[in-house]
Every structure is written in C-alpha cells, then in structure tokens.
PDB file of C-alpha atoms in Angstrom:
ATOM      1  CA  MET A   1      15.919 -14.408  -6.470  1.00  0.00           C
ATOM      2  CA  LYS A   2      14.112 -12.179  -8.968  1.00  0.00           C
ATOM      3  CA  HIS A   3      13.781  -8.510  -8.041  1.00  0.00           C
ATOM      4  CA  TRP A   4      11.008  -6.319  -9.397  1.00  0.00           C
ATOM      5  CA  VAL A   5      12.062  -2.839 -10.464  1.00  0.00           C
ATOM      6  CA  ASN A   6       9.662  -0.133 -11.556  1.00  0.00           C
ATOM      7  CA  PRO A   7      11.519   2.471 -13.628  1.00  0.00           C
ATOM      8  CA  THR A   8       8.732   5.064 -13.291  1.00  0.00           C
ATOM      9  CA  ARG A   9       8.670   6.314  -9.723  1.00  0.00           C
ATOM     10  CA  LYS A  10       5.341   7.915  -8.802  1.00  0.00           C
ATOM     11  CA  SER A  11       6.457   9.764  -5.665  1.00  0.00           C
ATOM     12  CA  THR A  12       8.776   9.778  -2.699  1.00  0.00           C
ATOM     13  CA  LEU A  13       7.451   9.825   0.866  1.00  0.00           C
ATOM     14  CA  THR A  14       9.180  11.052   3.980  1.00  0.00           C
ATOM     15  CA  LEU A  15       7.184   9.938   7.014  1.00  0.00           C
ATOM     16  CA  HIS A  16       7.250  10.987  10.645  1.00  0.00           C
ATOM     17  CA  ASP A  17       4.974   9.233  13.161  1.00  0.00           C
ATOM     18  CA  ALA A  18       3.230   7.459  10.280  1.00  0.00           C
ATOM     19  CA  ALA A  19       3.387   4.232   8.310  1.00  0.00           C
ATOM     20  CA  VAL A  20       2.765   3.225   4.722  1.00  0.00           C
ATOM     21  CA  ALA A  21       1.499  -0.044   3.271  1.00  0.00           C
ATOM     22  CA  THR A  22       0.702  -1.157  -0.258  1.00  0.00           C
ATOM     23  CA  SER A  23      -1.540  -3.974  -1.405  1.00  0.00           C
ATOM     24  CA  GLY A  24      -1.034  -4.955  -5.013  1.00  0.00           C
ATOM     25  CA  ASP A  25      -1.190  -7.848  -7.397  1.00  0.00           C
ATOM     26  CA  TYR A  26       2.061  -7.582  -9.339  1.00  0.00           C
ATOM     27  CA  ARG A  27       3.290 -10.836  -7.796  1.00  0.00           C
ATOM     28  CA  HIS A  28       0.026 -12.571  -6.960  1.00  0.00           C
ATOM     29  CA  TRP A  29      -2.055 -13.128 -10.089  1.00  0.00           C
ATOM     30  CA  VAL A  30      -2.803 -15.699 -12.732  1.00  0.00           C
ATOM     31  CA  THR A  31      -4.500 -15.600 -16.126  1.00  0.00           C
ATOM     32  CA  VAL A  32      -7.387 -18.060 -16.506  1.00  0.00           C
ATOM     33  CA  GLN A  33      -9.442 -18.066 -19.716  1.00  0.00           C
ATOM     34  CA  SER A  34      -8.077 -14.626 -20.666  1.00  0.00           C
ATOM     35  CA  ARG A  35      -9.053 -13.107 -17.286  1.00  0.00           C
ATOM     36  CA  ARG A  36      -6.581 -11.761 -14.775  1.00  0.00           C
ATOM     37  CA  LEU A  37      -7.381 -13.230 -11.353  1.00  0.00           C
ATOM     38  CA  SER A  38      -5.530 -11.707  -8.464  1.00  0.00           C
ATOM     39  CA  TYR A  39      -4.892 -11.746  -4.768  1.00  0.00           C
ATOM     40  CA  PRO A  40      -6.482 -11.020  -2.348  1.00  0.00           C
ATOM     41  CA  MET A  41      -9.583 -13.162  -2.169  1.00  0.00           C
ATOM     42  CA  VAL A  42     -13.049 -11.594  -2.008  1.00  0.00           C
ATOM     43  CA  PRO A  43     -14.706 -12.984   1.136  1.00  0.00           C
ATOM     44  CA  MET A  44     -18.266 -12.512  -0.168  1.00  0.00           C
ATOM     45  CA  ARG A  45     -17.513 -14.683  -3.202  1.00  0.00           C
ATOM     46  CA  ALA A  46     -14.811 -16.918  -1.710  1.00  0.00           C
ATOM     47  CA  ALA A  47     -12.936 -16.319  -4.942  1.00  0.00           C
ATOM     48  CA  PRO A  48     -10.094 -14.182  -6.282  1.00  0.00           C
ATOM     49  CA  LEU A  49     -10.581 -10.617  -7.462  1.00  0.00           C
ATOM     50  CA  LEU A  50     -11.770 -10.347 -11.053  1.00  0.00           C
ATOM     51  CA  THR A  51     -11.148  -6.626 -11.418  1.00  0.00           C
ATOM     52  CA  SER A  52      -8.966  -4.681  -9.080  1.00  0.00           C
ATOM     53  CA  PRO A  53      -6.554  -1.794  -8.965  1.00  0.00           C
ATOM     54  CA  ALA A  54      -2.944  -2.658  -9.731  1.00  0.00           C
ATOM     55  CA  SER A  55      -2.200  -1.419  -6.222  1.00  0.00           C
ATOM     56  CA  VAL A  56      -3.477   0.661  -3.336  1.00  0.00           C
ATOM     57  CA  THR A  57      -1.090   2.532  -1.035  1.00  0.00           C
ATOM     58  CA  VAL A  58      -2.320   3.929   2.279  1.00  0.00           C
ATOM     59  CA  ILE A  59      -0.616   6.137   4.853  1.00  0.00           C
ATOM     60  CA  ALA A  60      -1.904   5.796   8.417  1.00  0.00           C
ATOM     61  CA  THR A  61      -0.705   6.260  11.991  1.00  0.00           C
ATOM     62  CA  THR A  62       0.269   2.591  12.327  1.00  0.00           C
ATOM     63  CA  CYS A  63       1.495  -0.045   9.904  1.00  0.00           C
ATOM     64  CA  ALA A  64      -1.325  -2.390  10.956  1.00  0.00           C
ATOM     65  CA  ALA A  65      -3.950   0.236  10.068  1.00  0.00           C
ATOM     66  CA  ALA A  66      -2.250   1.108   6.765  1.00  0.00           C
ATOM     67  CA  ASP A  67      -2.018  -2.576   5.807  1.00  0.00           C
ATOM     68  CA  ALA A  68      -5.617  -3.348   6.765  1.00  0.00           C
ATOM     69  CA  TRP A  69      -6.934  -0.365   4.811  1.00  0.00           C
ATOM     70  CA  ALA A  70      -4.767  -1.072   1.760  1.00  0.00           C
ATOM     71  CA  THR A  71      -6.061  -4.643   1.579  1.00  0.00           C
ATOM     72  CA  ALA A  72      -9.684  -3.626   2.198  1.00  0.00           C
ATOM     73  CA  LEU A  73      -9.530  -0.915  -0.478  1.00  0.00           C
ATOM     74  CA  MET A  74      -7.915  -3.330  -2.929  1.00  0.00           C
ATOM     75  CA  VAL A  75     -10.795  -5.772  -2.422  1.00  0.00           C
ATOM     76  CA  ALA A  76     -13.380  -2.970  -2.682  1.00  0.00           C
ATOM     77  CA  GLY A  77     -11.952  -1.884  -6.038  1.00  0.00           C
ATOM     78  CA  ALA A  78     -11.205   1.591  -7.314  1.00  0.00           C
ATOM     79  CA  ASN A  79     -14.734   2.970  -7.602  1.00  0.00           C
ATOM     80  CA  VAL A  80     -16.008   1.890  -4.186  1.00  0.00           C
ATOM     81  CA  GLY A  81     -12.580   2.063  -2.525  1.00  0.00           C
ATOM     82  CA  LEU A  82     -11.997   5.711  -3.391  1.00  0.00           C
ATOM     83  CA  GLY A  83     -15.283   6.598  -1.722  1.00  0.00           C
ATOM     84  CA  MET A  84     -14.457   4.505   1.335  1.00  0.00           C
ATOM     85  CA  ALA A  85     -11.033   6.134   1.653  1.00  0.00           C
ATOM     86  CA  GLU A  86     -12.504   9.611   1.344  1.00  0.00           C
ATOM     87  CA  GLN A  87     -15.214   8.894   3.904  1.00  0.00           C
ATOM     88  CA  ALA A  88     -12.627   7.495   6.345  1.00  0.00           C
ATOM     89  CA  GLY A  89     -10.343  10.511   5.862  1.00  0.00           C
ATOM     90  CA  LEU A  90      -7.453   8.395   4.543  1.00  0.00           C
ATOM     91  CA  ASP A  91      -4.486   9.304   2.383  1.00  0.00           C
ATOM     92  CA  ALA A  92      -4.650   6.671  -0.356  1.00  0.00           C
ATOM     93  CA  LEU A  93      -3.152   6.244  -3.812  1.00  0.00           C
ATOM     94  CA  PHE A  94      -4.808   3.869  -6.300  1.00  0.00           C
ATOM     95  CA  LEU A  95      -2.914   2.716  -9.392  1.00  0.00           C
ATOM     96  CA  ILE A  96      -5.471   1.515 -11.927  1.00  0.00           C
ATOM     97  CA  ARG A  97      -4.828  -0.344 -15.178  1.00  0.00           C
ATOM     98  CA  ASP A  98      -6.376   1.212 -18.264  1.00  0.00           C
ATOM     99  CA  ASP A  99      -7.567  -0.531 -21.433  1.00  0.00           C
ATOM    100  CA  ALA A 100      -4.421   0.509 -23.316  1.00  0.00           C
ATOM    101  CA  GLY A 101      -2.173  -1.420 -20.905  1.00  0.00           C
ATOM    102  CA  GLY A 102      -1.039   1.659 -18.987  1.00  0.00           C
ATOM    103  CA  VAL A 103      -1.554   2.656 -15.374  1.00  0.00           C
ATOM    104  CA  GLN A 104      -3.480   5.699 -14.188  1.00  0.00           C
ATOM    105  CA  SER A 105      -3.359   7.083 -10.652  1.00  0.00           C
ATOM    106  CA  ARG A 106      -6.245   8.346  -8.540  1.00  0.00           C
ATOM    107  CA  SER A 107      -5.804   9.579  -5.011  1.00  0.00           C
ATOM    108  CA  VAL A 108      -7.606  10.699  -1.885  1.00  0.00           C
ATOM    109  CA  GLY A 109      -6.220  12.873   0.898  1.00  0.00           C
ATOM    110  CA  PRO A 110      -3.751  15.754   0.950  1.00  0.00           C
ATOM    111  CA  LEU A 111      -0.571  13.672   1.077  1.00  0.00           C
ATOM    112  CA  PHE A 112      -1.194  12.303  -2.416  1.00  0.00           C
ATOM    113  CA  THR A 113      -3.069  15.231  -3.933  1.00  0.00           C
ATOM    114  CA  ASP A 114      -1.031  18.223  -2.713  1.00  0.00           C
ATOM    115  CA  ASN A 115       1.554  19.140  -5.346  1.00  0.00           C
ATOM    116  CA  SER A 116       3.723  21.162  -2.997  1.00  0.00           C
ATOM    117  CA  PRO A 117       7.276  19.853  -2.455  1.00  0.00           C
ATOM    118  CA  THR A 118       6.736  19.381   1.293  1.00  0.00           C
ATOM    119  CA  VAL A 119       3.550  18.383   3.081  1.00  0.00           C
ATOM    120  CA  GLY A 120       3.041  18.873   6.799  1.00  0.00           C
ATOM    121  CA  ASP A 121       5.654  21.556   7.475  1.00  0.00           C
TER     122      ASP A 121
END
C-alpha cells in the first residue's frame, strides 16, 4: 500500500464538539489532453471538474456536515466556494494550485484566519 506524506504541514487542529473533513483530488485525478480532470463530478455538466482547488477542508459541528460542505465547495471552485463558505458562516481552508506549480491557501472563518496559538479558549 502506498502512503501519501505531505512534508509541509499547514496547521494542526485540536477539536472539541466539532468535526473536520477534507475533499481533495490528490488521489482522484487523471490527465487527458494536457488537462487535469479530477473528482468529484460536476452534476450540472455530468463530467469531472476541469478546474478545482487542490483541496477544501471544513470544520463543522458534525462530520456529515463538514463532508457535505467540503465536497460542495470543491465542486463550486475557489472563487465561488469562498463566497459560499463566508455566507454560510463556515470555517474553511482552500488549497489552490498556482501557475508555478505551488499551492496557495485561502481561508474563511476565524479557525483558519486567526493567528493566535489557541482559538476558542
């Protein structure tokens, strides 16, 4: 079995009465005619995503809610998804590929934007 290891940790979460879920394409993608096509599918097109964040992580009160939002925001994409997350009052972290092959982060909500060492104390 192959294990994926990311040597650059973005953050560490300690949760109480909350859940976290991430939707991403690091395992579920294919290159077709020089385009990266990834999971999940876009229902309106009945086709894979053409452009998407590398991943979306959401913290919510339940795992089901966090998972549903992470998938929905992944399908919406970074531009629309950030607005949706903000409007819904979510804590969400988007990792977005840049043209240079790197990854940039954009976030919504105090859990991902507050730079203090502890949040919620």
